[in-house]
Coordinates of C-alpha atoms in Angstrom, one line a residue:
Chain A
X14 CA -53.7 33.6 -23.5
X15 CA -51.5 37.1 -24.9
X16 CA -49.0 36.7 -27.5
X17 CA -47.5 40.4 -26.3
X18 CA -46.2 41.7 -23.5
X19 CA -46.7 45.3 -25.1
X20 CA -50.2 44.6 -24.8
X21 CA -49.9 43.0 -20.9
X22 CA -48.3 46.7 -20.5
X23 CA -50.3 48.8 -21.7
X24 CA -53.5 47.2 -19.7
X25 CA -51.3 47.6 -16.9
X26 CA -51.2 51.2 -17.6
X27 CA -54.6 52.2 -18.7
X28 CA -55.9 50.5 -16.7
X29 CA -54.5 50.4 -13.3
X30 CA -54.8 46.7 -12.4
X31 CA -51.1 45.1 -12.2
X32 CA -49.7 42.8 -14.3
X33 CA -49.8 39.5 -12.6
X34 CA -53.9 40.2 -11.9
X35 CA -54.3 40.8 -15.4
X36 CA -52.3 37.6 -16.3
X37 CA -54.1 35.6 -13.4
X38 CA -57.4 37.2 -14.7
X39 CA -56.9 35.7 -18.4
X40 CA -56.2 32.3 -16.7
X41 CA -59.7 32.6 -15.1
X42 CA -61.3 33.5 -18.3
X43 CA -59.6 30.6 -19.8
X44 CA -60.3 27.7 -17.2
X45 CA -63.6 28.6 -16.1
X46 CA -61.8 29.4 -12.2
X47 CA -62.7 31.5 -9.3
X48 CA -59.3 34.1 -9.1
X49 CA -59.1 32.6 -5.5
X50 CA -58.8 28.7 -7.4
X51 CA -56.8 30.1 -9.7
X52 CA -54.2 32.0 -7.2
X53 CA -54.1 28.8 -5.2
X54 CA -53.0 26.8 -7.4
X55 CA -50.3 29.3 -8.5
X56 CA -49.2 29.0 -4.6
X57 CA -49.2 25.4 -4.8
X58 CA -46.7 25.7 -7.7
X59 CA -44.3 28.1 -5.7
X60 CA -44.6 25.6 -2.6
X61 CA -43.3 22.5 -4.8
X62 CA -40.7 24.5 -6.2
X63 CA -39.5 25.5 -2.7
X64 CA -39.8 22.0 -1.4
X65 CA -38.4 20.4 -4.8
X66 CA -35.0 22.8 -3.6
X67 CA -35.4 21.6 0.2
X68 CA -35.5 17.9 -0.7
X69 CA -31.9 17.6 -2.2
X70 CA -30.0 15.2 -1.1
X71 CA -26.3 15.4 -2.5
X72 CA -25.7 11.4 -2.4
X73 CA -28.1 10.7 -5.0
X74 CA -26.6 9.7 -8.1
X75 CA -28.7 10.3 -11.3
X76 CA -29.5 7.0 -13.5
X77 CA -26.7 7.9 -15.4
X78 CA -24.2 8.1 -12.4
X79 CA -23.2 12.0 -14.8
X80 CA -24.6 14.1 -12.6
X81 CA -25.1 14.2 -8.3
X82 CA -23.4 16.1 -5.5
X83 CA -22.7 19.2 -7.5
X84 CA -24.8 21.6 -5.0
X85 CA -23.2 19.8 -2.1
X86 CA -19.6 20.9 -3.4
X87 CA -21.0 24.4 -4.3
X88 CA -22.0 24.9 -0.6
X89 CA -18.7 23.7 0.6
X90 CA -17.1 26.2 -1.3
X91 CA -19.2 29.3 -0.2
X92 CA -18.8 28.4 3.2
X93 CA -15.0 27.9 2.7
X94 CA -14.9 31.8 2.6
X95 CA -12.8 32.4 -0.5
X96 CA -15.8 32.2 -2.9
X97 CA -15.8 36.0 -4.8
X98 CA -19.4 35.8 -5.6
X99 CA -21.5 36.8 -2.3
X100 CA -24.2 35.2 -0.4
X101 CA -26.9 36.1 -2.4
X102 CA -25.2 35.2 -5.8
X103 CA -23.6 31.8 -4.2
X104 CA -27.7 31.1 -2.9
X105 CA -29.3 31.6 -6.5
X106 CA -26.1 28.8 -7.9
X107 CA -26.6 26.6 -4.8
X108 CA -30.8 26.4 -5.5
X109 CA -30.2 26.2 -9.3
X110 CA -28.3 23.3 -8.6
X111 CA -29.9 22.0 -6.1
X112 CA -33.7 21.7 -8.3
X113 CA -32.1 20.7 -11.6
X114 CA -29.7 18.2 -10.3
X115 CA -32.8 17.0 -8.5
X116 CA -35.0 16.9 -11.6
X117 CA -31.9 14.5 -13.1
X118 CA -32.4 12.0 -10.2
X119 CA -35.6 11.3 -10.8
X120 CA -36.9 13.9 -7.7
X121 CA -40.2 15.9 -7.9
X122 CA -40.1 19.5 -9.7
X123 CA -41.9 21.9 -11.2
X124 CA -41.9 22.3 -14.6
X125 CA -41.3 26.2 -14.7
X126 CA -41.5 26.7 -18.6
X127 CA -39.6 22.9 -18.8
X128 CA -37.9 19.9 -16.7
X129 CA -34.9 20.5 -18.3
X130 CA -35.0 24.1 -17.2
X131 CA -36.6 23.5 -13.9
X132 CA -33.8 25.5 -11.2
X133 CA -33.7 28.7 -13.0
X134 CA -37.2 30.4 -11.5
X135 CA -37.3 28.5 -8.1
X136 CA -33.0 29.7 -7.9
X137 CA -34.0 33.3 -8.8
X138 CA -37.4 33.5 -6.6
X139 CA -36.4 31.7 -3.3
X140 CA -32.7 33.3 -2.9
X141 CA -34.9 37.0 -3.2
X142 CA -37.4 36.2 -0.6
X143 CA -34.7 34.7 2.1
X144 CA -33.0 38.4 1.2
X145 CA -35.8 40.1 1.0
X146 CA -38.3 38.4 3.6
X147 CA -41.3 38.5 1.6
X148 CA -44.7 36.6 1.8
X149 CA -45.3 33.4 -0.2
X150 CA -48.5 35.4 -1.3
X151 CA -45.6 37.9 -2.7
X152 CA -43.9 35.6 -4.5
X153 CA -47.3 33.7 -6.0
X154 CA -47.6 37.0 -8.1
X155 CA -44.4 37.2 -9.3
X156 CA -45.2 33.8 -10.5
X157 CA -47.9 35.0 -12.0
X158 CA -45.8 37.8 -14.2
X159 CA -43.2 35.0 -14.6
X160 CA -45.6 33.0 -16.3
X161 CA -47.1 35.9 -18.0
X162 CA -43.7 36.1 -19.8
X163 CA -43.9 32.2 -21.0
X164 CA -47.2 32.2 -22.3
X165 CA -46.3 35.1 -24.7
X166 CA -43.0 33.0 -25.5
X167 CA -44.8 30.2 -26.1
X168 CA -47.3 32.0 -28.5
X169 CA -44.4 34.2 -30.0
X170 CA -41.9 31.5 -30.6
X171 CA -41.8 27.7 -28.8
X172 CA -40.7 26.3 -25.0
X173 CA -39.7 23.1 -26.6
X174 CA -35.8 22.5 -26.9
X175 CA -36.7 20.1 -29.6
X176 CA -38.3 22.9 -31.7
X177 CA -36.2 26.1 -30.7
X178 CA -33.3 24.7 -28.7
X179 CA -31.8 25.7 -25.1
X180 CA -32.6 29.1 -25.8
X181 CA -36.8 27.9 -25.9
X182 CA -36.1 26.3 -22.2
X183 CA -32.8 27.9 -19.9
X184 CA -33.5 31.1 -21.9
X185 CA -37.2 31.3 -21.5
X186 CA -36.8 30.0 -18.2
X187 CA -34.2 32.8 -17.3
X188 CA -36.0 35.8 -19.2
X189 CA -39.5 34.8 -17.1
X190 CA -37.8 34.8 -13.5
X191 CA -35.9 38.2 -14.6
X192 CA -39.1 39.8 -15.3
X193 CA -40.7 38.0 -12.0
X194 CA -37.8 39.5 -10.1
X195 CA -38.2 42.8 -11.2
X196 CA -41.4 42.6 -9.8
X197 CA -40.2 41.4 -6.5
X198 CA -38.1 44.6 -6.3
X199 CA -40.9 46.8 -7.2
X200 CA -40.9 47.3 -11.1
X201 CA -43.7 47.6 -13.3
X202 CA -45.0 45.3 -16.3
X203 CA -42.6 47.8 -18.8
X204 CA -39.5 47.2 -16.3
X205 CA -40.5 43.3 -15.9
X206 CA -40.5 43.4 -19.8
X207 CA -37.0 44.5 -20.2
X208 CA -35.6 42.5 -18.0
X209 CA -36.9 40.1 -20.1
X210 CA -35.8 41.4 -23.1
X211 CA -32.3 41.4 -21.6
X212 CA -32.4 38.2 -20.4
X213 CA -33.4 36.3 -23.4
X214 CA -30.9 38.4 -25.9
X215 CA -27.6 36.7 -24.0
X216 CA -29.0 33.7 -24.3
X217 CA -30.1 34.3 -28.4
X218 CA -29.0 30.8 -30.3
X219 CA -28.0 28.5 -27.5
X220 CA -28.3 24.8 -28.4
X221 CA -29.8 21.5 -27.4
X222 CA -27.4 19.8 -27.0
X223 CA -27.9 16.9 -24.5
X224 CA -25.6 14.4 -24.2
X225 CA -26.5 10.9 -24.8
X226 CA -30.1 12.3 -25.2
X227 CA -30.4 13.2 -21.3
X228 CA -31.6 16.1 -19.1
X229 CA -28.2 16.2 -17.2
X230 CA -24.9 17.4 -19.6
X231 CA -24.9 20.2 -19.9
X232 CA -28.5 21.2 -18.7
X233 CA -28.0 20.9 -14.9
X234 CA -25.5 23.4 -14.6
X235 CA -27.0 25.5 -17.7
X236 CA -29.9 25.9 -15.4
X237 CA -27.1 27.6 -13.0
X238 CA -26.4 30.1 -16.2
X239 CA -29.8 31.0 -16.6
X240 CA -30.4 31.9 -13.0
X241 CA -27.5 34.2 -12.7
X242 CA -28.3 35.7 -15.7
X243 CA -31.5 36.3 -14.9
X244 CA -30.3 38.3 -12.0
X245 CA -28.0 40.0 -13.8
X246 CA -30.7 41.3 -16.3
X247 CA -32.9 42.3 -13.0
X248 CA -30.2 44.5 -11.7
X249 CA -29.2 46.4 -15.1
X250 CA -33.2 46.9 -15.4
X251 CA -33.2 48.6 -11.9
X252 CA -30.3 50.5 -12.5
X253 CA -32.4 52.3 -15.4
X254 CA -30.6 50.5 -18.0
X255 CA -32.5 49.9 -21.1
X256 CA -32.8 47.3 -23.6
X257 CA -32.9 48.5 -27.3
X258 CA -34.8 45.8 -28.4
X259 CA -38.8 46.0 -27.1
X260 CA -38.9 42.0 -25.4
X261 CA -42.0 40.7 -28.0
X262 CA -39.5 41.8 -30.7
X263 CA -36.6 39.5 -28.8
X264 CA -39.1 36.8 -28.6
X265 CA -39.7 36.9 -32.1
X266 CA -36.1 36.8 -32.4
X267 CA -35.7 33.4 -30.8
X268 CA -38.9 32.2 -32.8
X269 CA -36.6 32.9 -35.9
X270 CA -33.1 32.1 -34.9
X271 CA -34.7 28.8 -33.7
X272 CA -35.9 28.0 -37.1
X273 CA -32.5 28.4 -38.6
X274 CA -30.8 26.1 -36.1
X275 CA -29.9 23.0 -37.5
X276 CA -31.3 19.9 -36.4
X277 CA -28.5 18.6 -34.8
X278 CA -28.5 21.0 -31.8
X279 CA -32.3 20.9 -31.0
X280 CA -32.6 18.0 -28.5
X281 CA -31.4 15.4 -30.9
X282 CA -28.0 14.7 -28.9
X283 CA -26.0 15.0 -32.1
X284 CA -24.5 17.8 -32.0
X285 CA -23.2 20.4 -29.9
X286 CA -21.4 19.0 -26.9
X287 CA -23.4 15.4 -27.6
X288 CA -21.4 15.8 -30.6
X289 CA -17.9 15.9 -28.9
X290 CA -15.9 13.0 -28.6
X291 CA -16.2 12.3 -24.8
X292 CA -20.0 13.2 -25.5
X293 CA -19.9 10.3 -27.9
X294 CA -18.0 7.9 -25.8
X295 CA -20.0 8.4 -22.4
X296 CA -23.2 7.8 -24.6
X297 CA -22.1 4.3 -26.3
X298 CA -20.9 3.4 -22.6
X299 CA -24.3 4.0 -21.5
X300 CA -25.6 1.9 -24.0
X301 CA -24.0 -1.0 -24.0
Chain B
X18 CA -51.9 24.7 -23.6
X19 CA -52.8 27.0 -20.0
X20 CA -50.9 29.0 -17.6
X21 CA -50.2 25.8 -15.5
X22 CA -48.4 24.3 -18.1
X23 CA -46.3 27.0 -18.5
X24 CA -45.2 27.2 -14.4
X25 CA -46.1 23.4 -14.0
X26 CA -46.6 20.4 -13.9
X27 CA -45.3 19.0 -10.6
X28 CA -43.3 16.1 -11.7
X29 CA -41.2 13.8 -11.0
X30 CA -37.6 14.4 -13.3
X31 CA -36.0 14.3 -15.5
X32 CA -38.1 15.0 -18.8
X33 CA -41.9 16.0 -19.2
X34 CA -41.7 13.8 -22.2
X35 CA -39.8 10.9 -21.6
X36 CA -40.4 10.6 -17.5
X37 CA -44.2 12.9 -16.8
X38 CA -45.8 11.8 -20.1
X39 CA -44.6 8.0 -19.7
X40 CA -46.2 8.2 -16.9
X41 CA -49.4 9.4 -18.1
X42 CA -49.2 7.0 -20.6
X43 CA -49.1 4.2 -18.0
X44 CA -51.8 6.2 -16.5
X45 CA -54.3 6.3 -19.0
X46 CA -53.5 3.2 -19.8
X47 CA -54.6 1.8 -16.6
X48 CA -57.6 4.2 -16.7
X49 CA -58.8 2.6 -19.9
X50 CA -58.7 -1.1 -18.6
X51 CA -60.9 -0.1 -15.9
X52 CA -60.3 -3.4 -13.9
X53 CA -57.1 -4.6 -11.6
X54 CA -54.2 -5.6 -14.5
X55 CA -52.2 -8.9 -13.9
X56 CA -49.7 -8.2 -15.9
X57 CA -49.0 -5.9 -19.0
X58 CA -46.5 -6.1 -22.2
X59 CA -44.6 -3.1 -22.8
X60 CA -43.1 -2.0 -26.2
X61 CA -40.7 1.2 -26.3
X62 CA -40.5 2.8 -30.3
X63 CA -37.7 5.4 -31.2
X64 CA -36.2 8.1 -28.8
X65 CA -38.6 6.2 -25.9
X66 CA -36.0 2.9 -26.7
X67 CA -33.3 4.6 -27.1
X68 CA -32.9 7.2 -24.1
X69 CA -35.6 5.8 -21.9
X70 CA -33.5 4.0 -19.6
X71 CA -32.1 7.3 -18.6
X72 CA -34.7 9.2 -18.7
X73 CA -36.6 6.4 -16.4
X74 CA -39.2 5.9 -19.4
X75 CA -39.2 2.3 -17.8
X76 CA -40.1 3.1 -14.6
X77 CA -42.7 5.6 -15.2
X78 CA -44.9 3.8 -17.6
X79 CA -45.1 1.3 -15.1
X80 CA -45.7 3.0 -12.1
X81 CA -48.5 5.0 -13.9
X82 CA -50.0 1.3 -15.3
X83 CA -49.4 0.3 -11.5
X84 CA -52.1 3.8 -11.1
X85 CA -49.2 6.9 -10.0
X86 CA -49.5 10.3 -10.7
X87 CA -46.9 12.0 -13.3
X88 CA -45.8 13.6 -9.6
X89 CA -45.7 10.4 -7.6
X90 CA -42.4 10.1 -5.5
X91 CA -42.8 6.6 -6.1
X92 CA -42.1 6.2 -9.9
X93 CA -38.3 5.7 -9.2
X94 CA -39.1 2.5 -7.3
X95 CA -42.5 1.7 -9.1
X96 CA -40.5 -1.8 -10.5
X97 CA -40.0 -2.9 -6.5
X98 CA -44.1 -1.5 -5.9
X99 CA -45.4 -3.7 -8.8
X100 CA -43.9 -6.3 -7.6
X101 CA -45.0 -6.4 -4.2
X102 CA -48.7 -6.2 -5.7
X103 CA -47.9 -8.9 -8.1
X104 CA -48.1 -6.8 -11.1
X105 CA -46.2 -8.7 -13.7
X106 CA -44.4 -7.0 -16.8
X107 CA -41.9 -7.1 -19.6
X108 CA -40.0 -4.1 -21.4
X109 CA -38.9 -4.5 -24.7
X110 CA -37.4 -2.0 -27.5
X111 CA -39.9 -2.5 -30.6
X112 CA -40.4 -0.6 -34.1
X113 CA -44.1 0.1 -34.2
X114 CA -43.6 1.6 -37.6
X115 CA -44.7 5.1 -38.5
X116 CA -45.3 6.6 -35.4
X117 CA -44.0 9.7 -32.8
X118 CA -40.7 9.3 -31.8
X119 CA -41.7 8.9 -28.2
X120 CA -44.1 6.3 -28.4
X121 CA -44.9 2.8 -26.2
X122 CA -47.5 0.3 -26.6
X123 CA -48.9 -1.9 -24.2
X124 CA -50.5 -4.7 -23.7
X125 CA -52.6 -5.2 -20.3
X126 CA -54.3 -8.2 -19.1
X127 CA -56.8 -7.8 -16.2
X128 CA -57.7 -10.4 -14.0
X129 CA -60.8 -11.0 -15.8
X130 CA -59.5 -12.4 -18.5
X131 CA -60.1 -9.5 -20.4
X132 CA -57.2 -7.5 -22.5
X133 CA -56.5 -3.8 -23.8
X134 CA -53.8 -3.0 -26.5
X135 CA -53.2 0.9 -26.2
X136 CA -50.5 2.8 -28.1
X137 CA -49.9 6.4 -26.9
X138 CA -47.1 8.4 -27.6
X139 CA -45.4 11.7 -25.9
X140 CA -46.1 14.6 -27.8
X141 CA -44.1 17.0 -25.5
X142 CA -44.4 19.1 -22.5
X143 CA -45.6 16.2 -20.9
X144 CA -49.0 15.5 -23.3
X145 CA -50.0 12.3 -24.7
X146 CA -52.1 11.1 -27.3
X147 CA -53.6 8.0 -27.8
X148 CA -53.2 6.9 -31.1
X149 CA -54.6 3.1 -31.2
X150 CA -57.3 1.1 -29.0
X151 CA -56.9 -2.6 -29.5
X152 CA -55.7 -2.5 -33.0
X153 CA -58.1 0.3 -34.3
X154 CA -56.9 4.3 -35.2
X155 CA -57.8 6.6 -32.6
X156 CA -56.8 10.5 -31.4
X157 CA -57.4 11.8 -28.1
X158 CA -55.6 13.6 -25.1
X159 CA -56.4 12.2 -22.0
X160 CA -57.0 15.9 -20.5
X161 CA -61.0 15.9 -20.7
X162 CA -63.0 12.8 -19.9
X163 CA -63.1 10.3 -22.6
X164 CA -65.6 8.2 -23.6
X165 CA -65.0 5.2 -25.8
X166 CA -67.7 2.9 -26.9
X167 CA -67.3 0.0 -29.2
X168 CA -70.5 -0.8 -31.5
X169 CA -71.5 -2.8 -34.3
X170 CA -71.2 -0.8 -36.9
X171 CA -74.9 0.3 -38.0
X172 CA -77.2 2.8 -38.2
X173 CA -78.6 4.4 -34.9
X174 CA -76.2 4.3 -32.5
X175 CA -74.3 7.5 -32.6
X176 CA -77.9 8.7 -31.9
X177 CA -78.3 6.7 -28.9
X178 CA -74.9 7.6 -26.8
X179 CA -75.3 11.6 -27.8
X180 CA -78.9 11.3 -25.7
X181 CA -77.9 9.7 -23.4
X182 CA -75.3 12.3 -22.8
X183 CA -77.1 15.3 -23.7
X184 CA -79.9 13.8 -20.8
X185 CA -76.9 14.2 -18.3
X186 CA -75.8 17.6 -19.9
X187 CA -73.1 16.5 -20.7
X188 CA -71.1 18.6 -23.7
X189 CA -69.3 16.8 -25.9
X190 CA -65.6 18.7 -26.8
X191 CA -64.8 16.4 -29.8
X192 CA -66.3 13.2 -31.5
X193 CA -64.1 10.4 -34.0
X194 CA -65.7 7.6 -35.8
X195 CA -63.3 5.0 -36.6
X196 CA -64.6 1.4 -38.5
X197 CA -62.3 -1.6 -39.3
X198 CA -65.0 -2.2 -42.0
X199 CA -68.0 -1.7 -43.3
X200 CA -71.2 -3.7 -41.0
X201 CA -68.6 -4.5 -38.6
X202 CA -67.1 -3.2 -35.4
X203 CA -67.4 0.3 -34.8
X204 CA -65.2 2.5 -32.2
X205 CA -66.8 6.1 -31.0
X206 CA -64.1 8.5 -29.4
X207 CA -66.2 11.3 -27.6
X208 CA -63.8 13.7 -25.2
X209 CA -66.2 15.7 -22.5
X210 CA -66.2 18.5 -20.8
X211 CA -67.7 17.1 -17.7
X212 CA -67.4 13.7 -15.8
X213 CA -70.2 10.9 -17.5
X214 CA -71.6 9.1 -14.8
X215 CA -71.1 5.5 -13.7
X216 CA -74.9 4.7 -14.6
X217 CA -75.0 6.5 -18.0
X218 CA -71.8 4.1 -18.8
X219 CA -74.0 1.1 -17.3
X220 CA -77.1 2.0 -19.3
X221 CA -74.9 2.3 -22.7
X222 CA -73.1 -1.4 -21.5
X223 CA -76.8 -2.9 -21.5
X224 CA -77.4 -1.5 -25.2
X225 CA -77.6 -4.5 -27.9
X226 CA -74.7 -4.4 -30.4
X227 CA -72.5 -2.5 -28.0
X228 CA -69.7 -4.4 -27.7
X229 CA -67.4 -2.4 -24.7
X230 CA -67.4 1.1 -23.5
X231 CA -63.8 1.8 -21.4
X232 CA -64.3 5.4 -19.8
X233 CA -61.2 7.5 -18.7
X234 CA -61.1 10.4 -16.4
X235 CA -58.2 12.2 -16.0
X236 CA -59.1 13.3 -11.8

């Protein structure tokens, strides 16, 4: 597995071979697979996430009864005609929706780097190919830089909201599908790398905060936040707008402001909007 | 920790460490009694009592006791599937003391007559670990093939099950020793890198002074 992305580049470079092979390479190395094996089962990720978006069904309440329906309202609303966002943006909220709020009702997801973060990629990824048309085969290599990007987050700093908080799952999340989109519009490992840089610098310090301990307030619609942001951080990188900081340095940046987080706002629905006093109240109804 | 658990697992929601690794906790659990279970005692400790109900903690350790996969679209109804098979449970909130805040023990009784205490907890990201077999310390994953073999505890022994595998070529990843006391039973944790076959399992059952070998595979 790398623990830098500099390194992923510069393989890329000298080398020749892009960076989802070399990524998809390493796994092979690592798991005793043929690349075909490997590259299947990458596929077979990319179809779950697409099916785990297709199977929503907006009358499902989650255990909870907090969180259901959202992504039905959200479609309403685009097709209304007075949404300002366009298709394309209203398609990557929709699908962010769509997984997460699914992932709360006890659906089937993919974990893609968490649960809790699970809409951000399959948002970002399936809105591009409707756009764009592309192959499944297309995307399954994006998947493959995506996930490039969290195994060096993983070895940099942590994906665990309990150890690094939101930031270590929505920002993770959104900083891999912003490098995985760059790919998708033709970018290199370097581009891919500050998208990711981007990315992961707005969403610097965010907390765990989970009300009444749960994957649903705030994370469902977080998972919205990430997705967008991701795009956002795809579009400034095309437009040839660089990030000052080099992405293993960001990623080392969350490793660090993670650590100084207090305990109450990684994953131990204390603080943070857990904290607040509606927080408080909708968790002692749930208990009793 | 590989690629695929950075874009995976397939799951079913809403937390790899309170829904997908309850479930494998059901799952192994099943896996280690080896025969059909009647009915099983469950004990939820910390974060697991706590949020579980939410999280469908509940509902996933029993589906993956009643033998679902951690992406099973079943798990939500798993209560309504065990009963239709007859599976009988009970869920309670328990301290088990000094332990991972995500942790469960259960107690399974097969149809045998025979019965398995396991405590696992949920390490995060959707791993376990086993931490107890029927009351004596142990430490593995459930990702490679897991042999455990009960003995009395005496010389010999140790020798006898590492031929056997080595005969099947069969590499062993990691190996505990655990004792209850000296001369008496003896527990041997060895985590593979391939499958052990049905007949090496039979030929180490027919050994004198073993007492039980349970075998888990995770495919």
């Amino acid at each position: 597995m790398f623990d830098s992305v500099e390194e992923i580049c510069k393989l890329e470079e000298n080398s020749g071979v892009p960076f989802w092979k070399i990524v998809q390479q390493d796994d092979c190395k690592e798991r005793a697979v043929s690349e075909e094996e490997s590259f299947e089962n990458m596929k077979r990720m990319y179809t779950a996430m697409k099916e785990s978006a297709l199977n929503y069904d907006k009358t499902v309440k989650s255990n909870s009864g907090l969180v259901g329906g959202e992504a039905g309202l959200l479609r309403e609303y685009l097709d209304g005609g007075n949404a300002l966002v366009g298709d394309f943006a209203g398609r990557v909220m929709e699908l962010a929706l769509r997984v997460a709020e699914g992932n709360a009702c006890m659906k089937r997801i993919v974990a893609a780097p968490t649960a809790g973060s699970c809409g951000v990629v399959p948002a970002v990824f399936i809105a591009t190919q409707e756009k764009l048309g592309l192959s499944d085969d297309k995307m399954t290599e994006a998947l493959f830089v995506a996930a490039g990007f969290g195994e060096v987050i993983a070895a940099r700093a942590s994906l665990a909201g309990a150890e690094g908080g939101c930031q270590a799952e929505i920002g993770a999340a959104s900083s891999m599908a912003a490098a995985g989109l760059v790919y998708l519009r033709g970018g290199s490992g370097r581009n891919s790398a500050n998208a990711a840089a981007l990315a992961l610098k707005n969403l610097l310090g965010l907390a765990c905060d989970p009300v009444a301990g749960l994957v649903e307030v705030p994370c469902v619609k977080r998972n919205v936040c990430g997705a967008m942001n991701a795009v956002t951080s795809a579009e400034l990188t095309m437009a040839g707008i660089e990030s000052r900081i080099p992405a293993d340095e960001v990623f080392d940046a969350m490793s660090a402001v993670g650590k100084d987080m207090n305990p109450n706002i990684k994953e131990t629905g204390k603080g943070g909007v857990a904290g607040t006093a509606t927080g408080q109240k909708i968790k002692d109804a749930l208990v009793h | 920790m590989n690629l695929f658990d950075i874009i995976g697992p397939v799951m079913v929601g809403p937390s790899s460490s309170h829904t997908a690794g309850a479930a494998k906790i059901g799952n192994v659990c099943n896996k280690l009694m080896a025969e059909k279970i009647e009915s099983a005692e469950i004990y939820l400790h910390g974060s697991f009592a706590e949020t579980g109900k939410g999280h469908g903690t509940d509902k996933a350790i029993v589906g993956g006791l009643i033998g679902m996969a951690c992406d099973d679209e079943r798990l939500p109804e798993s209560f309504d599937v065990a009963q239709e098979m007859g599976f009988k449970f009970t869920i309670q909130a328990a301290d088990l003391g000094d332990v991972h805040p995500n942790t469960a023990k259960v107690i399974m009784h097969g149809v045998s007559g025979h019965s398995l205490e396991v405590v696992a907890s949920s390490i995060g990201g959707g791993r376990i670990q086993v931490v107890m077999l029927d009351g004596v310390k142990a430490n593995f994953s459930g990702e490679s093939p897991t042999l455990i073999v009960h003995n009395v505890d005496k010389p010999g022994y140790i020798t006898e099950v590492t031929r056997l595998l080595g005969i099947e070529h069969i590499n062993i990843a990691t190996m505990q020793l655990y004792r209850k006391k000296r001369g008496g039973e003896a527990v041997m944790v060895i985590e593979c890198d391939e499958c052990v076959p049905e007949s090496t399992i039979k030929e180490l059952e027919k050994l004198e002074g073993i007492m039980k070998v349970s075998y888990y595979c995770p495919e």
